């Protein structure tokens, strides 16, 4: 198709106003949140409904032009931004929220609905979304399903996969698969929604999701516990898990990251007692869980504890964890590496990372924090060239050698496609390639993401 012809065809589908071409209007869609990934797109197209998404995919396939699906563009592995010359398919206009079904606790959500909007709708109906991330104001339901996002409530409710009662998606040839009956039991054939969860825009474009809510538990208590080591943190978690049915989150931060956050936010230390490791714990229940948390912390021998019961106090404690990303970004473009490690090897992993980073770039600093309950560590490296993949490789090899994974919750994207074989067998990879070839034989959906081209 001649230059401009595809854009005209896309304009006929979505309306010329929703095909963006200028460098200034396309810029917010072309680079990722960290500034590490991105390039110029051929154009950005913004469909309003499923039929338009299907027609856009058919037009791009006919023109043999690759498509990068994009939600809120808060992804951290370069999977939602162009590598150069693709059509960016932004789902943000598909932001309709259905009614909550009071009997099943399910609702239909457009792919472009933000997590914050979903949380508000759930709350208004007396339920909760069952997922929370610091990127809640930008991250969309389509993006969270496509990455099988985790977040700090995964400890209790599982990753986004557990919230998906069904979905509608458009495949690369423009056909629409719709599995939104919401039936609790339906094993009539292959589970296509399960295949699309975590497929990072490479197998289909998620257009609607049948979302499974969880009960709203408004009695909450948060505690920040100072500890001497990550071994102590893992032992503490074991006690909390065993004793606290109300346990919802268990996050960890280390002293260098907390120091950066305190400087960034101009705050005093949360406790007068210095501690190399701090664990942020939140319990949620129908009735005040403060006493049961206090008893469990006492049983675990925790001494340095700061407690937040009222919402402002709890939010102050959470800010110390959630502001890590912005405090790190304020230092320059970071290298962000998300891995999963068995809890019993977490201390070993954290001890080895600074040396590996220093061996690649002596002036760089590694800042580690993450979701303790899931053994999910975010390694952030500041002061290194973000294009220097030696650091990614060293950290990913370490995680894999300890029995961990190269991606816990952010996805593979383009950032880790080279190293997927560290976490998946040859047979796994061959099956994944076969699925990709069957569903997208022309290879137009997000090429280079998850599987190297
Ligand atoms: C401050 C901060 C905190 C974060 N915390 C967490 C966290 O705790 N846990 C966590 O899991 N992640 C976290 N993230 C990462 C990010 O928010 C998640 O990966 C989120 O799921 C991305 O959603 P999005 O709508 O922004 O997707 P995008 O960034 O737009 O896209 C991400 C991937 O999904 C694909 N995609 C997007 N929409 C669709 C669709 N409709 N159909 C098919 N494919 C699609 C894209 O092609 C891309 O591969 C954080 C990010 C930031 C910036």
mmCIF file of C-alpha atoms in Angstrom, residues 22-154:
data_model
loop_
_atom_site.group_PDB
_atom_site.id
_atom_site.type_symbol
_atom_site.label_atom_id
_atom_site.label_comp_id
_atom_site.label_asym_id
_atom_site.label_seq_id
_atom_site.Cartn_x
_atom_site.Cartn_y
_atom_site.Cartn_z
ATOM 1 C CA UNK A 22 2.770 14.633 13.836
ATOM 2 C CA UNK A 23 5.864 14.150 16.006
ATOM 3 C CA UNK A 24 4.435 16.334 18.779
ATOM 4 C CA UNK A 25 1.021 14.596 19.016
ATOM 5 C CA UNK A 26 2.549 11.113 18.699
ATOM 6 C CA UNK A 27 5.342 11.717 21.239
ATOM 7 C CA UNK A 28 3.416 10.548 24.360
ATOM 8 C CA UNK A 29 2.728 7.199 22.624
ATOM 9 C CA UNK A 30 6.238 6.672 21.278
ATOM 10 C CA UNK A 31 8.394 6.428 24.401
ATOM 11 C CA UNK A 32 7.925 4.373 27.529
ATOM 12 C CA UNK A 33 7.515 5.565 31.108
ATOM 13 C CA UNK A 34 11.229 5.238 31.913
ATOM 14 C CA UNK A 35 12.502 6.851 28.684
ATOM 15 C CA UNK A 36 14.588 3.735 27.965
ATOM 16 C CA UNK A 37 12.517 2.353 25.069
ATOM 17 C CA UNK A 38 10.788 3.828 22.040
ATOM 18 C CA UNK A 39 11.099 5.126 18.477
ATOM 19 C CA UNK A 40 8.959 6.925 15.881
ATOM 20 C CA UNK A 41 5.654 5.267 14.994
ATOM 21 C CA UNK A 42 4.203 5.296 11.509
ATOM 22 C CA UNK A 43 1.060 6.721 13.134
ATOM 23 C CA UNK A 44 -1.096 6.296 16.232
ATOM 24 C CA UNK A 45 -4.635 5.035 15.690
ATOM 25 C CA UNK A 46 -7.348 5.282 18.329
ATOM 26 C CA UNK A 47 -10.357 3.003 17.702
ATOM 27 C CA UNK A 48 -13.589 3.501 19.629
ATOM 28 C CA UNK A 49 -14.981 -0.040 19.547
ATOM 29 C CA UNK A 50 -14.267 -3.684 18.763
ATOM 30 C CA UNK A 51 -15.438 -3.442 15.136
ATOM 31 C CA UNK A 52 -12.964 -0.600 14.552
ATOM 32 C CA UNK A 53 -10.120 -2.595 16.159
ATOM 33 C CA UNK A 54 -10.941 -5.520 13.831
ATOM 34 C CA UNK A 55 -11.007 -3.274 10.764
ATOM 35 C CA UNK A 56 -7.697 -1.615 11.763
ATOM 36 C CA UNK A 57 -6.013 -5.030 12.108
ATOM 37 C CA UNK A 58 -7.372 -6.163 8.749
ATOM 38 C CA UNK A 59 -6.070 -2.979 7.077
ATOM 39 C CA UNK A 60 -2.624 -3.278 8.682
ATOM 40 C CA UNK A 61 -2.384 -6.956 7.777
ATOM 41 C CA UNK A 62 -3.286 -6.198 4.160
ATOM 42 C CA UNK A 63 -0.615 -3.457 4.130
ATOM 43 C CA UNK A 64 1.896 -5.755 5.936
ATOM 44 C CA UNK A 65 2.491 -3.126 8.592
ATOM 45 C CA UNK A 66 3.169 -4.206 12.174
ATOM 46 C CA UNK A 67 0.894 -3.095 15.023
ATOM 47 C CA UNK A 68 1.881 -2.276 18.601
ATOM 48 C CA UNK A 69 -1.137 -2.458 20.948
ATOM 49 C CA UNK A 70 -0.932 0.127 23.712
ATOM 50 C CA UNK A 71 -2.960 0.851 26.843
ATOM 51 C CA UNK A 72 -1.759 3.373 29.401
ATOM 52 C CA UNK A 73 1.901 3.091 28.331
ATOM 53 C CA UNK A 74 3.057 2.419 31.885
ATOM 54 C CA UNK A 75 4.772 -0.853 30.895
ATOM 55 C CA UNK A 76 8.432 -1.158 31.827
ATOM 56 C CA UNK A 77 9.817 -3.629 29.261
ATOM 57 C CA UNK A 78 9.345 -1.728 25.998
ATOM 58 C CA UNK A 79 6.474 -3.943 24.763
ATOM 59 C CA UNK A 80 3.927 -1.168 24.239
ATOM 60 C CA UNK A 81 6.024 1.364 22.300
ATOM 61 C CA UNK A 82 7.226 1.284 18.682
ATOM 62 C CA UNK A 83 10.616 -0.035 17.662
ATOM 63 C CA UNK A 84 10.395 2.093 14.487
ATOM 64 C CA UNK A 85 7.664 2.470 11.842
ATOM 65 C CA UNK A 86 4.790 0.432 13.397
ATOM 66 C CA UNK A 87 1.197 1.547 13.830
ATOM 67 C CA UNK A 88 0.511 2.149 17.516
ATOM 68 C CA UNK A 89 -3.002 0.923 18.343
ATOM 69 C CA UNK A 90 -4.103 2.877 21.402
ATOM 70 C CA UNK A 91 -7.047 1.316 23.252
ATOM 71 C CA UNK A 92 -7.595 4.229 25.605
ATOM 72 C CA UNK A 93 -10.854 5.363 23.979
ATOM 73 C CA UNK A 94 -12.438 2.013 24.818
ATOM 74 C CA UNK A 95 -13.137 3.080 28.380
ATOM 75 C CA UNK A 96 -16.730 1.958 29.017
ATOM 76 C CA UNK A 97 -17.548 0.354 32.358
ATOM 77 C CA UNK A 98 -20.554 -1.955 32.654
ATOM 78 C CA UNK A 99 -22.848 -2.507 35.623
ATOM 79 C CA UNK A 100 -21.668 -4.746 38.449
ATOM 80 C CA UNK A 101 -23.664 -7.992 38.537
ATOM 81 C CA UNK A 102 -24.559 -8.191 42.225
ATOM 82 C CA UNK A 103 -24.869 -11.970 42.219
ATOM 83 C CA UNK A 104 -21.513 -12.828 40.636
ATOM 84 C CA UNK A 105 -19.490 -9.698 41.466
ATOM 85 C CA UNK A 106 -18.490 -9.425 37.807
ATOM 86 C CA UNK A 107 -18.607 -6.542 35.357
ATOM 87 C CA UNK A 108 -17.693 -5.873 31.761
ATOM 88 C CA UNK A 109 -14.767 -3.479 31.402
ATOM 89 C CA UNK A 110 -13.429 -1.849 28.234
ATOM 90 C CA UNK A 111 -9.728 -2.440 27.589
ATOM 91 C CA UNK A 112 -8.974 1.281 27.989
ATOM 92 C CA UNK A 113 -10.431 1.631 31.501
ATOM 93 C CA UNK A 114 -7.727 2.636 33.964
ATOM 94 C CA UNK A 115 -7.180 0.628 37.126
ATOM 95 C CA UNK A 116 -8.118 3.706 39.205
ATOM 96 C CA UNK A 117 -11.467 3.991 37.375
ATOM 97 C CA UNK A 118 -12.133 0.264 37.853
ATOM 98 C CA UNK A 119 -11.281 0.527 41.557
ATOM 99 C CA UNK A 120 -13.672 3.490 41.938
ATOM 100 C CA UNK A 121 -16.501 1.643 40.149
ATOM 101 C CA UNK A 122 -15.938 -1.453 42.275
ATOM 102 C CA UNK A 123 -15.925 0.616 45.469
ATOM 103 C CA UNK A 124 -19.150 2.411 44.504
ATOM 104 C CA UNK A 125 -20.850 -0.988 44.137
ATOM 105 C CA UNK A 126 -19.504 -2.288 47.477
ATOM 106 C CA UNK A 127 -16.746 -4.471 46.012
ATOM 107 C CA UNK A 128 -12.993 -4.152 45.344
ATOM 108 C CA UNK A 129 -10.959 -4.670 42.150
ATOM 109 C CA UNK A 130 -8.605 -7.165 43.842
ATOM 110 C CA UNK A 131 -5.526 -5.578 42.218
ATOM 111 C CA UNK A 132 -3.472 -2.515 43.045
ATOM 112 C CA UNK A 133 -0.331 -0.982 41.507
ATOM 113 C CA UNK A 134 1.394 2.355 41.931
ATOM 114 C CA UNK A 135 0.669 3.018 38.219
ATOM 115 C CA UNK A 136 -3.101 2.780 38.898
ATOM 116 C CA UNK A 137 -3.948 6.178 37.336
ATOM 117 C CA UNK A 138 -2.446 5.214 33.963
ATOM 118 C CA UNK A 139 -2.372 1.423 33.661
ATOM 119 C CA UNK A 140 -5.381 0.058 31.757
ATOM 120 C CA UNK A 141 -7.322 -3.161 32.097
ATOM 121 C CA UNK A 142 -6.187 -4.281 28.610
ATOM 122 C CA UNK A 143 -2.533 -3.647 29.488
ATOM 123 C CA UNK A 144 -2.842 -5.370 32.856
ATOM 124 C CA UNK A 145 -4.433 -8.442 31.286
ATOM 125 C CA UNK A 146 -1.861 -8.456 28.458
ATOM 126 C CA UNK A 147 0.989 -8.409 31.006
ATOM 127 C CA UNK A 148 -0.774 -10.504 33.680
ATOM 128 C CA UNK A 149 0.098 -7.704 36.100
ATOM 129 C CA UNK A 150 0.843 -8.523 39.711
ATOM 130 C CA UNK A 151 1.028 -5.670 42.197
ATOM 131 C CA UNK A 152 1.010 -5.696 45.943
ATOM 132 C CA UNK A 153 -2.270 -7.580 46.477
ATOM 133 C CA UNK A 154 -1.185 -10.606 44.422
#
